[in-house]
Structures are given as structure tokens and as C-alpha cells.
Amino acid sequence: MSRLVIAGEVLESRLFLGTGGLPRPDLVRPVLEAARPALVTVSMRRASGSAPAGLLGILRDIGARVLPNTAGCLSAGEALHTARLAREALGTSWVKLEVVRDERTLLPDAVELLDAAATLVTEGFTVLPYAPADPVLACRLVDVGCAAVMPLGSPIGSGLGVLDPHAIEAVVAAVDVPVVLDAGIGTASDAALAMELGCAAVLAASAVTRAEDPVGMARALRLAVEAGWIARRSGRIPRRAEARSASPLTGRVS
Amino acid sequence: MSRLVIAGEVLESRLFLGTGGLPRPDLVRPVLEAARPALVTVSMRRASGSAPAGLLGILRDIGARVLPNTAGCLSAGEALHTARLAREALGTSWVKLEVVRDERTLLPDAVELLDAAATLVTEGFTVLPYAPADPVLACRLVDVGCAAVMPLGSPIGSGLGVLDPHAIEAVVAAVDVPVVLDAGIGTASDAALAMELGCAAVLAASAVTRAEDPVGMARALRLAVEAGWIARRSGRIPRRAEARSASPLTGRVS
Amino acid sequence: MSRLVIAGEVLESRLFLGTGGLPRPDLVRPVLEAARPALVTVSMRRASGSAPAGLLGILRDIGARVLPNTAGCLSAGEALHTARLAREALGTSWVKLEVVRDERTLLPDAVELLDAAATLVTEGFTVLPYAPADPVLACRLVDVGCAAVMPLGSPIGSGLGVLDPHAIEAVVAAVDVPVVLDAGIGTASDAALAMELGCAAVLAASAVTRAEDPVGMARALRLAVEAGWIARRSGRIPRRAEARSASPLTGRVS
Amino acid sequence: MSRLVIAGEVLESRLFLGTGGLPRPDLVRPVLEAARPALVTVSMRRASGSAPAGLLGILRDIGARVLPNTAGCLSAGEALHTARLAREALGTSWVKLEVVRDERTLLPDAVELLDAAATLVTEGFTVLPYAPADPVLACRLVDVGCAAVMPLGSPIGSGLGVLDPHAIEAVVAAVDVPVVLDAGIGTASDAALAMELGCAAVLAASAVTRAEDPVGMARALRLAVEAGWIARRSGRIPRRAEARSASPLTGRVS
Amino acid sequence: MRITLNGADVECDAPTITLLLGDVPIGCAVAVNHEVVPRSVHHTHPVNDGDTVEVVAAVAGG
Amino acid sequence: MRITLNGADVECDAPTITLLLGDVPIGCAVAVNHEVVPRSVHHTHPVNDGDTVEVVAAVAGG
Amino acid sequence: MRITLNGADVECDAPTITLLLGDVPIGCAVAVNHEVVPRSVHHTHPVNDGDTVEVVAAVAGG
Amino acid sequence: MRITLNGADVECDAPTITLLLGDVPIGCAVAVNHEVVPRSVHHTHPVNDGDTVEVVAAVAGG
């Protein structure tokens, strides 16, 4: 596959992964080896004093970048603080920016998001905002300097896939930065569909970590993302209401 | 992937391919190399006296089996005659049995199909019928000895994908032979979805041969079939209307 | 609404109703008054010796015809016997012909159905078969003399609506008798959609009888059937991917 | 139907109508008589000096309120100016607030919309904003004082219906003002579905004015809105994957 | 004599359907040995030892 | 004097809105220099050289 | 004699299938009067006046 | 003195972050009174009575 470039950086995969929710820590490495993600999301949480778990070491081993998120932030201010802590902790200026209205729906708050994105860009961050599937808001996020846009396919962790393919296509058409499908992926066909709609990458977390076999699902999503990406570039046949034979119509035995 | 077995034969891939409709004959080999199908469908047509094109040689080279179809047959009698000619010509008793009502819709005729299937089984054929997505008819086809059932996802060549996933799941639940999604595949996500619904394999033709880049689409479908197969076995997360965070809810910075 | 004609009989409504499953018998009359169905289905069951409940009297009062069904029959033979009993009991030669494979899926068995339909037609019955949404089978049912075809939208009692609108449209296009959407209706929009796809009528039972407010849902379905019927005849706007303003584009204040 | 109340005003219908796009002016009156809308949208456009067409007189005759829109406005400033002109011209402080990003997609601009809404509320307007189907933004619009929220089902004039029912349900759940489905209605089942999702009303324009028979479609939508409203209140049956008979299972003739 | 009435073994000595069942109301029908017996001949149609008699009624259905 | 009326350059010498436009019917409104002018003061509101005058009417919309 | 070969009227005097068609390659098959003729007997199977002969080949299908 | 450390009231007498927390490993960061304190100045940055100190670490997320 041709490679994905965000903010001038070449990424070696079009699958991004969150590992939160895995039932056992020893699954982290095989899941990452099966998924081979370009970016792996992490959250910033109060430390119990000990060193962070081996996640960062595994990322180094497999050559994946860390992408801190601001999950759980309910205001621009909280998100700014979390992003700055993440930059200091991880030495990366990339951030998956999340600002949600409430902890039940986990839906992005367009106003706080735009506010926080604008500030973080001026502070030198590379901002990838988790956003509504709203083409106009996507434009505004790009206007303030976001490096990508990450519309949700459906609510976080819902596994409902891409509820409004038309909206995702509209976001892709509206902006000239990579569009990453974030939230809602449930299984392989969802990921393939997202890529076919024009997304440049897909982020999955619960779909993998809460599957019965996380390693298997990691591998399935990797293949599906590649399949969808190639399919998009291969020019699919148009949908038609009428049938059309692939077998020759002439020369039939009568 | 664990291997597919039909009628006691092990097949090395879960993608079956028809090559009718390719714009240029020199695409046959690269398409087949990209798709690596277990079975490749052919039609029986009046010969102009010369030897058949190199398709059979290519199949031998890449290790794919030939699967003659009875495309274009409008009655059980025509289909029987075509199947017998195919067995003589190709030395295989496998047949993709098609009996359609008319050349416009190309929809399968359950009555003629069942009639032809029963006769062919008694003559020693391994019958894979192209059938309506009807669980009860699928049972009847198995009752008369069909080795697999091939329900349509949507009309032949339409690219509409799987119009009624519930019906395909019901066919899978109803029979204990492999179910092969036949007809309607348009792109990679359709193939992945079919596998996730429980199909044992997918047959594609127009989706590949009439794509802008048939070789690319062949590769995309191969990956998608594998992705969907693995996803099915990995136990996807349940769909839920409510969100659920993959990031920890505790320890957030306030 | 222009009136529905089946087998030469004018029906005053495009809603057919089954009343099985109502929580209380005193709901029968208000439900029927709210739904104003042209036909009301009944089943034939062993009598405890007493006279049948007041259902037939209510039908007489509101001017609805009775339509006996052969629900629960697993073979053509059982269906024939049930239809003959119904004709004797009710003095009508109309029958909603159901032959299912098993009591779990309640899906129609095309082979037994076609067999029973052919026999009943020769015995002078007016046959309305509950059938798979299969255009070819629909043609065959008409070929043997069925007066209408009743494809299922989704499994009986599932409330899943019309799972494959394309298939229902194809059935409508294939036959020149009225197509009645049978099975699967869950709510008003399902009924409207069925009519918009070209159905001549809709049959509902569980959607009404098991709703929290059966009388309300009866009224909703009556309105929805009328709405869908008129919409179909009013020539809906084409679906278009792009927006188009209904407000004037010129003369805007700058 | 129980009556709709917006900003303390009782509205006698749950259908709102735009009449822009009708092929002939003499259709206005019969269309309005068939639709019986509570509100009829108008746009403000440069006058050619003559009196405005008889639309206002017809509205008075049929007892419908006029609802000026700000269609075509690309900024908060333009929308404010248009709303103020409308109030002066029509003597109503109600306004359907539209601020779009561009004239091609006609998609609402959340930022400008929120800005304009806040200002208009402080000036005493009753603001009904045409908005993305974004529950969080809907909350913010209510926070600044909007009297209703009007999420789009699909792009204006597209006839694609409700592309993301889950999102509309989420908007309904998020706010305690009436939710009016605006934009995208194509036919009766779309309107019924919108109501079943919990909308308090539906606004249609192109669906009626550009139908082949606008008067027929107006009537169809009126019935569909009522059907969907009643269905919502009648407690539909749950969707279930398995069948469930409405006919008695016991007492069958064997 | 013994007959099977709606699936149950029954002892009876009614020589005709009418004497066995009385007047069968509208909405009901009778079959003997899997043949429908028209209402018009209920009063003459014999009931014999070993017969299988079914009486069915129309009930609310789907 | 010259004014801009609904986007067009116009020569006029009407000193007030009412003299310029007559009675503006219900459903219409007037703005001068982007400020709405209430109907009640049309007969006194001056029209000055260089003014931008807009007259709008309600039309069928969506 | 005259035969029908793949739907066309043909004059020929070949007494057997092999003499009529030569060696039929793999992937092809022959039917005479709607009966498949196995390759092994092509050299002896007679062609008679009025016969309907079909020669078919496997081609790319769907 | 008393500080608030990750939301808990804590008694301590460490004059600097380094003395309070030791070497903060990669993947962690410290904020004092809601300002991030770069790792490079942990050994000099004072901890004062009443300070709010946060120590956070990267954990598996979504």
C-alpha cells in the first residue's frame, strides 16, 4: 500500500490501535504484532508511583508510535492540560484530541474541541481530533491547523460500524488532510467499508481488545484495512439495480 | 485459515473466481495470481473449432480447480445437458448449477434447480447450486445431495453486496454444508461481511473483472475474505446502542 | 385510495389484519374499528365444543371479510386439509396458504407451497400464498393460479420490517397480481415502505396485537398504508447524493 | 394527536412545509390544503417592487403560521440581518435559522449557527435552528435558548431520508425541546420513521414540491407524520431475530 | 364404540355426527377420517367404531 | 443623488423611503445601510446620497 | 449428407466424429443428437445424415 | 508541609520534585498547580506548602 503521511510523517500502516480493555496484559504484545499499527493510543492517568507498564517498550520493539489521547476530558481546559502532560511524558507533540460532553454518550463536543485544537496547534502540537462526522466542522478543524480529522463511525465501543457512510464520504470530500475513522468499528467489514469510503486510516480499540480472540481480530482488522484501501484504489463496479451476466451470452448450447 | 472442505476435497482458498468479463485476456493470469482462488468458474459455449484459450493451462499452473457452471440455462434439461458436456470436456464432476427464469433478472428458479440438482447427484456430480437466499430451499437442496449451497447476495453483476444479511445467516444456520456467497459482491467489504455472516467462501466475478483495476480488486477480495473469515472466528464484540470507553475511567487528572 | 381488487373482488382497504396474540378479547372490536381491515385472518383449531368466539360477529358488524390461514401446517397435505375445513366452516373459498418447514423459523417451504397452491386452485380456492420474497417462485405461484402473492418482509413476528426492499420490488415487477407484504411489519414506517415498494396491501398481526397499545398501532398502520399507497402514486423525488435547495438561489440579500 | 407546543405556542399539526420549488403557483393552495401544515417556511428575497405573491393570504386562509428562514446565509451576520428583515416584514419573531458553509452541500455550519442563535435569542427571536444531527451541538443550541432543534436527516433536497436513525434518536434523547426532522425527507416512510425516532414534527419541502404529484405527496406526508406519531406512542413490538407466531400453537389439526 | 375425537379416545354411541356433536355452529367444521363432512349431511353421516373425528373452529390468527 | 437599490446603481431624488418606494406591503421590509427600517418610520426616514437601500419580500422557501 | 453443426446447416461426408472434427482438445466436448459422446469413442461414433452435432468449449465464465 | 498529591492530602518535607518523587520514568509527567513541570527541572523545582502535585503516566487507552 502507498504510505500514509500525516503532518509530514510517513506512517507504515493504516491501522491505528488502542489497547485499553484487553483482559490480560500479556495480550498486548501479540495483539500489536498481529495488528502492526502505525500509532497506538494511550491515556494519561494518575500514576501509582511505579514506572508505567511495558507498553512503551513494546511499542519501541515493534516500531509503532505512541499517540496520547485526551480521553475523559470534558472541557477544552482539561484537554489542554492533558495534552501538555502527555507531551512531557512521552516526548511527542502528537495528540488524539478528545473533548466529550458527558461520560455516558462519549460524544465529541464541537465547540470545546475546536477551541482546544486551535490552542494546541499554536503550541506546536500535531492535533488529530476525534470529531462528529460533520463535514463543515471538519473544515473548521483543518482551518485551525489540525493534521487529520477523526470522525466517529458510531459511538465509542458500540461496535455499530459506520452508521452514516454518506457523512463519512462527505467529510473525506470536504478536507484535504487524512480522514481517520475513529470509534464504532465492530469487525473487519466495518474497517474495510471505512477505507472504501475514502478514509486514510482506521482506529480501533474495543473491537480488538474486547473480542473473544483479540489477536485474531487484530489480524482481521489489519487485513480488512488493507483490503478496503486497495479496493478503493481499484475502482469498484457501479451499483446497478439490474443484473448483468459475467458469463458470455452468446454461443450457448440450445 | 483452516481449510475449506467440500465433498471431501480440501480447497486451499475461500475465494472462488469467475474471469468472464475481463477487458483483456492477458489479465487472466495476473488476476488469478492476485486472487489465488480455489475454484475458477467456466462456462460451456459453442467452440469455433480451435482449442480453448489458455485458461485451463493457467489454472493448472496456479493450482486452481476448474468449476464449470451452467450459466444461461433456463430449464433443468438444459442444465443437465450442459453439466454432462462440462464433465466430458473438463474431466470434473463438480458443477456450479445455475438455472434461471429469464436472462434479464438472472434469478435462480427454485423448482428447476431442485429438479436438476437431484438428477445430477444421482449421476455422480458434486453439485454446488446457485440458489435464492431461502433457508428452506437450501435444506431441500442439501436433502437431495448438494455438496454446498450458493445463495445470492444480490442480483448477478449488480454490485449491491449482501442485501439481506439476516437471510444469509439463516441459510448458514439451516444447513450443515458449506455456504458460498454467490452473486452481488461489489467490493471488499461485501466479501468480508459475507464471511462474517458465516459463509465458508465467496464467489466473485464481475466485481473483479469489471473493476477499473481487476488485479487490484482481486487482491483486495482475497484479503477481505481472509479478514472476514478470521473476524468471524474471533468473536466480534456485541453491537450496543450505548457507548463504552476503551480508555480507563479512573485516575483521570482533574 | 383507488380500490384493491383480488380475484375480481373489490376490497375496501389495503390493510389486512390478524388478531392472534391480543392480550384481551375485548380489544378485538376496537382494534378492528381502528384498523378497518379488508381481510381478517383466522386459524382453524380444534374446538372445545362451544361456539367460536364473537370474532365472526364482529367481522360481520364492521364489514370485514374473514381470511382463513393454514398456519402451522408443515406439508401440502396438512394445508389442503386445513383449507378444506376452513371453507366448510366459514363458507369462503379464500385461503391464506401457509406451509412452513419448521415451527422455529416459520419460513415458507416453496416446494410444498407450490404443490398445495396448485391443488387448491383446481378445487376452486382463491389462494393467497405466504411465500419467500423470491420473484421466480412468485411467478410460478401465479402460473398455477394464485390470486395474489404474499412475500415475507422478515420472519413472522420479528418486527424487522422489510429486510430486502430490492427483493420486494422485484416480486412486484415480476407478477401481475397484487403483492401483499406479509410478515415482519413492526411499525408504521415499515408498512408505508412496503406500499412505496409497490405492494398492493400489507398484512399485520403481531405488530398490532403485541404492541403496548394495540388500538393505537392499528390506527397508525391504517394511516401508514394509506400514506405509502398515495406516496407511491405521487411520484417521489429521485434520491440524489448532492443537495438541492428548495429556497430560491437568486435575489439574496448581500 | 396531542398537540405540539413550541415556545409556548400550540401548533395544530406536526408537519411543517416549504413551498419553494412548486412547478406552478396555482398549486400552492391545494398543496397547503392537503398538507395542513402548522408552519410554512418562506425565504426573504429582493423584491421587484410589486407586492409579494398571494402566499401570505393563503396562509391566513388556511390558518398556518409563516416561518421565515435564513436560507442562503453563509455567516452569522447575514443570518442576523435576514432574520431582522423577516421580523419586520412578517411581524413574527419566529425564525428557522440556517447558516450554511457553502451553496453546494448546504450543510449547516455549527459555529456560525450557534453564534447567530445566541444573538437572536437575546433579541427576542424564537429560534428553530437547522443543525447537524449532533446531540452535543443540539444541547448547546438549547443552552443558548433555541426553542427547538432541527437536525437534518440527509442533505437538503436529496430525498435520502434519515441516513442515521441512531443519531436522530440521540438528539431526541439529549434535549428537552421539540426535535423537528429537517431536510432529506423523500417520501412518506421517511416521515413516519422520523416520528417513530421521537421527532416532534417533520419539515418537508422538495419532497412535496418536486414530486410528480405535489398535492398527493402533501397528503401522503400528512398521513405519514400522523402514523409515525401514533406508532411512537403505541409502543412498537421489539425487533427480534427469531420468528414468533401470531396464530395459536396449540389445537392444530394433525 | 370407541372413536378418536380431536385426538382423544372417547367412548360413545351416537350414530350420526349431529347426534354426536349437536348443531355445529357457523365457524366450525367437522372431518371424519380426514375427510371434511359438509354441514348439510351431519344429521345423516354415520359415526362408526374406530372413526377419527375432528371438530375445528376459526380462532384469532395471524 | 445616487443610491444603491437592491444592488443596482439608481439615480433618484426621493427624500424619504416612502417617497422612494411608496407604501411597502405586508410581507416586505426595507433596510438602509444594512439597518432594518421599521415600517412606521418609512415616511420620515431620509434617503441620502450614497445610501444602500434593500427591499425584500417573503417568497416561497424551503 | 447434411448435418446441423453448432446450429448451422452443414454438408459433410465424414463418417465419424473424429473424421468430422479431428482430435477434440481438452476442455471441449461433443454431443450428437443431445447425447454427450465420450472422447474415447469419437473415432468410432458414426455421423449420420440429419444428425445434430454440438462442439462446446470451456470459456471464461462467472 | 501539606500538599495535594494526585488528589490526596499528603504530609511531606521534600523541597523539590525530585526529592518528592524520585526520578520520574519515561512515560510519566508531573504538574504542579496545574502547570506541567519539565523533567529537566524536577531537581530544582520547589515544592511548597499547599501545592497541588499531579503525577501521571501513559496507560493503555482507546
PDB file of N, CA, C and O in Angstrom, chain C residues 4 24 30-31 37 48 50 53 67 94 149 154 164 168 173 179 202 207 209 211 221 230 233-235 238 248 253-254:
ATOM      1  N   LEU C   4     -58.600  -1.907  -4.091  1.00  0.00           N
ATOM      2  CA  LEU C   4     -57.855  -3.133  -4.356  1.00  0.00           C
ATOM      3  C   LEU C   4     -58.828  -4.198  -4.857  1.00  0.00           C
ATOM      4  O   LEU C   4     -59.903  -4.366  -4.295  1.00  0.00           O
ATOM      5  N   ARG C  24     -56.215  -9.224  25.427  1.00  0.00           N
ATOM      6  CA  ARG C  24     -57.568  -9.347  25.988  1.00  0.00           C
ATOM      7  C   ARG C  24     -58.582  -9.413  24.847  1.00  0.00           C
ATOM      8  O   ARG C  24     -58.500  -8.636  23.887  1.00  0.00           O
ATOM      9  N   PRO C  30     -62.349  -2.885  19.215  1.00  0.00           N
ATOM     10  CA  PRO C  30     -61.735  -1.567  18.982  1.00  0.00           C
ATOM     11  C   PRO C  30     -60.503  -1.629  18.052  1.00  0.00           C
ATOM     12  O   PRO C  30     -60.272  -0.695  17.274  1.00  0.00           O
ATOM     13  N   VAL C  31     -59.757  -2.719  18.098  1.00  0.00           N
ATOM     14  CA  VAL C  31     -58.631  -2.844  17.172  1.00  0.00           C
ATOM     15  C   VAL C  31     -59.133  -2.889  15.732  1.00  0.00           C
ATOM     16  O   VAL C  31     -58.596  -2.208  14.848  1.00  0.00           O
ATOM     17  N   PRO C  37     -59.671  -3.191   8.527  1.00  0.00           N
ATOM     18  CA  PRO C  37     -59.033  -4.049   7.524  1.00  0.00           C
ATOM     19  C   PRO C  37     -60.038  -4.600   6.523  1.00  0.00           C
ATOM     20  O   PRO C  37     -61.222  -4.762   6.849  1.00  0.00           O
ATOM     21  N   SER C  48     -63.415 -26.647  21.414  1.00  0.00           N
ATOM     22  CA  SER C  48     -63.701 -27.259  22.708  1.00  0.00           C
ATOM     23  C   SER C  48     -65.194 -27.584  22.822  1.00  0.00           C
ATOM     24  O   SER C  48     -65.693 -27.866  23.901  1.00  0.00           O
ATOM     25  N   SER C  50     -67.754 -25.586  22.344  1.00  0.00           N
ATOM     26  CA  SER C  50     -68.579 -24.382  22.388  1.00  0.00           C
ATOM     27  C   SER C  50     -68.487 -23.658  21.046  1.00  0.00           C
ATOM     28  O   SER C  50     -67.662 -23.968  20.192  1.00  0.00           O
ATOM     29  N   ALA C  53     -65.678 -17.864  19.316  1.00  0.00           N
ATOM     30  CA  ALA C  53     -65.818 -16.560  19.967  1.00  0.00           C
ATOM     31  C   ALA C  53     -66.478 -15.568  19.015  1.00  0.00           C
ATOM     32  O   ALA C  53     -66.685 -15.840  17.836  1.00  0.00           O
ATOM     33  N   LEU C  67     -60.423 -14.263   6.387  1.00  0.00           N
ATOM     34  CA  LEU C  67     -59.445 -14.944   5.542  1.00  0.00           C
ATOM     35  C   LEU C  67     -58.804 -16.056   6.367  1.00  0.00           C
ATOM     36  O   LEU C  67     -57.883 -15.795   7.153  1.00  0.00           O
ATOM     37  N   TRP C  94     -61.624 -18.418  -0.011  1.00  0.00           N
ATOM     38  CA  TRP C  94     -60.338 -17.734   0.080  1.00  0.00           C
ATOM     39  C   TRP C  94     -59.490 -18.381   1.169  1.00  0.00           C
ATOM     40  O   TRP C  94     -60.013 -18.767   2.215  1.00  0.00           O
ATOM     41  N   VAL C 149     -49.793 -12.714  -4.297  1.00  0.00           N
ATOM     42  CA  VAL C 149     -48.594 -13.317  -3.716  1.00  0.00           C
ATOM     43  C   VAL C 149     -48.272 -12.530  -2.462  1.00  0.00           C
ATOM     44  O   VAL C 149     -48.367 -11.304  -2.451  1.00  0.00           O
ATOM     45  N   SER C 154     -39.835 -10.024   6.599  1.00  0.00           N
ATOM     46  CA  SER C 154     -38.871 -10.599   7.545  1.00  0.00           C
ATOM     47  C   SER C 154     -39.631 -11.673   8.316  1.00  0.00           C
ATOM     48  O   SER C 154     -40.839 -11.821   8.126  1.00  0.00           O
ATOM     49  N   ASP C 164     -35.256  -6.732   2.764  1.00  0.00           N
ATOM     50  CA  ASP C 164     -34.674  -6.616   1.424  1.00  0.00           C
ATOM     51  C   ASP C 164     -35.656  -5.926   0.494  1.00  0.00           C
ATOM     52  O   ASP C 164     -36.365  -6.575  -0.271  1.00  0.00           O
ATOM     53  N   ILE C 168     -38.512  -7.198  -2.684  1.00  0.00           N
ATOM     54  CA  ILE C 168     -39.959  -6.936  -2.768  1.00  0.00           C
ATOM     55  C   ILE C 168     -40.283  -6.199  -4.070  1.00  0.00           C
ATOM     56  O   ILE C 168     -41.249  -6.543  -4.766  1.00  0.00           O
ATOM     57  N   ALA C 173     -42.431  -6.404  -9.618  1.00  0.00           N
ATOM     58  CA  ALA C 173     -42.188  -6.267 -11.056  1.00  0.00           C
ATOM     59  C   ALA C 173     -42.444  -7.571 -11.804  1.00  0.00           C
ATOM     60  O   ALA C 173     -42.719  -7.561 -13.015  1.00  0.00           O
ATOM     61  N   VAL C 179     -49.485  -7.863  -4.894  1.00  0.00           N
ATOM     62  CA  VAL C 179     -48.470  -8.352  -3.959  1.00  0.00           C
ATOM     63  C   VAL C 179     -48.798  -7.788  -2.580  1.00  0.00           C
ATOM     64  O   VAL C 179     -48.968  -6.578  -2.426  1.00  0.00           O
ATOM     65  N   VAL C 202     -50.874  -4.658   2.813  1.00  0.00           N
ATOM     66  CA  VAL C 202     -49.971  -5.112   3.868  1.00  0.00           C
ATOM     67  C   VAL C 202     -50.787  -5.926   4.861  1.00  0.00           C
ATOM     68  O   VAL C 202     -51.897  -5.532   5.208  1.00  0.00           O
ATOM     69  N   ALA C 207     -47.545  -6.979  15.029  1.00  0.00           N
ATOM     70  CA  ALA C 207     -47.225  -5.555  15.141  1.00  0.00           C
ATOM     71  C   ALA C 207     -48.332  -4.822  15.880  1.00  0.00           C
ATOM     72  O   ALA C 207     -48.077  -3.888  16.651  1.00  0.00           O
ATOM     73  N   THR C 209     -51.114  -6.662  17.594  1.00  0.00           N
ATOM     74  CA  THR C 209     -51.658  -7.354  18.767  1.00  0.00           C
ATOM     75  C   THR C 209     -50.695  -7.352  19.941  1.00  0.00           C
ATOM     76  O   THR C 209     -51.122  -7.450  21.085  1.00  0.00           O
ATOM     77  N   ALA C 211     -48.326  -4.867  20.367  1.00  0.00           N
ATOM     78  CA  ALA C 211     -47.896  -3.507  20.709  1.00  0.00           C
ATOM     79  C   ALA C 211     -48.414  -3.164  22.103  1.00  0.00           C
ATOM     80  O   ALA C 211     -49.370  -3.771  22.591  1.00  0.00           O
ATOM     81  N   LEU C 221     -51.092   1.932  11.629  1.00  0.00           N
ATOM     82  CA  LEU C 221     -50.838   1.142  10.421  1.00  0.00           C
ATOM     83  C   LEU C 221     -51.833   1.485   9.313  1.00  0.00           C
ATOM     84  O   LEU C 221     -51.479   1.527   8.135  1.00  0.00           O
ATOM     85  N   ILE C 230     -50.464   6.364  -1.318  1.00  0.00           N
ATOM     86  CA  ILE C 230     -50.565   7.650  -2.029  1.00  0.00           C
ATOM     87  C   ILE C 230     -49.176   8.111  -2.464  1.00  0.00           C
ATOM     88  O   ILE C 230     -48.978   8.612  -3.575  1.00  0.00           O
ATOM     89  N   ARG C 233     -48.045   6.544  -5.611  1.00  0.00           N
ATOM     90  CA  ARG C 233     -48.723   7.078  -6.795  1.00  0.00           C
ATOM     91  C   ARG C 233     -48.377   8.539  -7.076  1.00  0.00           C
ATOM     92  O   ARG C 233     -48.716   9.076  -8.127  1.00  0.00           O
ATOM     93  N   SER C 234     -47.704   9.199  -6.131  1.00  0.00           N
ATOM     94  CA  SER C 234     -47.426  10.631  -6.305  1.00  0.00           C
ATOM     95  C   SER C 234     -46.059  10.883  -6.926  1.00  0.00           C
ATOM     96  O   SER C 234     -45.677  12.037  -7.111  1.00  0.00           O
ATOM     97  N   GLY C 235     -45.313   9.854  -7.226  1.00  0.00           N
ATOM     98  CA  GLY C 235     -44.042  10.043  -7.924  1.00  0.00           C
ATOM     99  C   GLY C 235     -43.001  10.735  -7.071  1.00  0.00           C
ATOM    100  O   GLY C 235     -42.735  11.926  -7.254  1.00  0.00           O
ATOM    101  N   PRO C 238     -36.417  11.767  -6.965  1.00  0.00           N
ATOM    102  CA  PRO C 238     -35.310  10.802  -7.014  1.00  0.00           C
ATOM    103  C   PRO C 238     -34.340  11.052  -5.865  1.00  0.00           C
ATOM    104  O   PRO C 238     -34.186  12.176  -5.389  1.00  0.00           O
ATOM    105  N   PRO C 248     -35.232  29.890  -3.148  1.00  0.00           N
ATOM    106  CA  PRO C 248     -34.653  30.484  -4.370  1.00  0.00           C
ATOM    107  C   PRO C 248     -33.178  30.818  -4.159  1.00  0.00           C
ATOM    108  O   PRO C 248     -32.762  31.231  -3.065  1.00  0.00           O
ATOM    109  N   VAL C 253     -30.175  38.761  -0.192  1.00  0.00           N
ATOM    110  CA  VAL C 253     -29.649  39.996   0.358  1.00  0.00           C
ATOM    111  C   VAL C 253     -28.160  39.795   0.591  1.00  0.00           C
ATOM    112  O   VAL C 253     -27.757  38.799   1.175  1.00  0.00           O
ATOM    113  N   SER C 254     -27.362  40.721   0.118  1.00  0.00           N
ATOM    114  CA  SER C 254     -25.921  40.511   0.287  1.00  0.00           C
ATOM    115  C   SER C 254     -25.402  41.364   1.438  1.00  0.00           C
ATOM    116  O   SER C 254     -26.044  42.306   1.864  1.00  0.00           O
TER     117      SER C 254
END
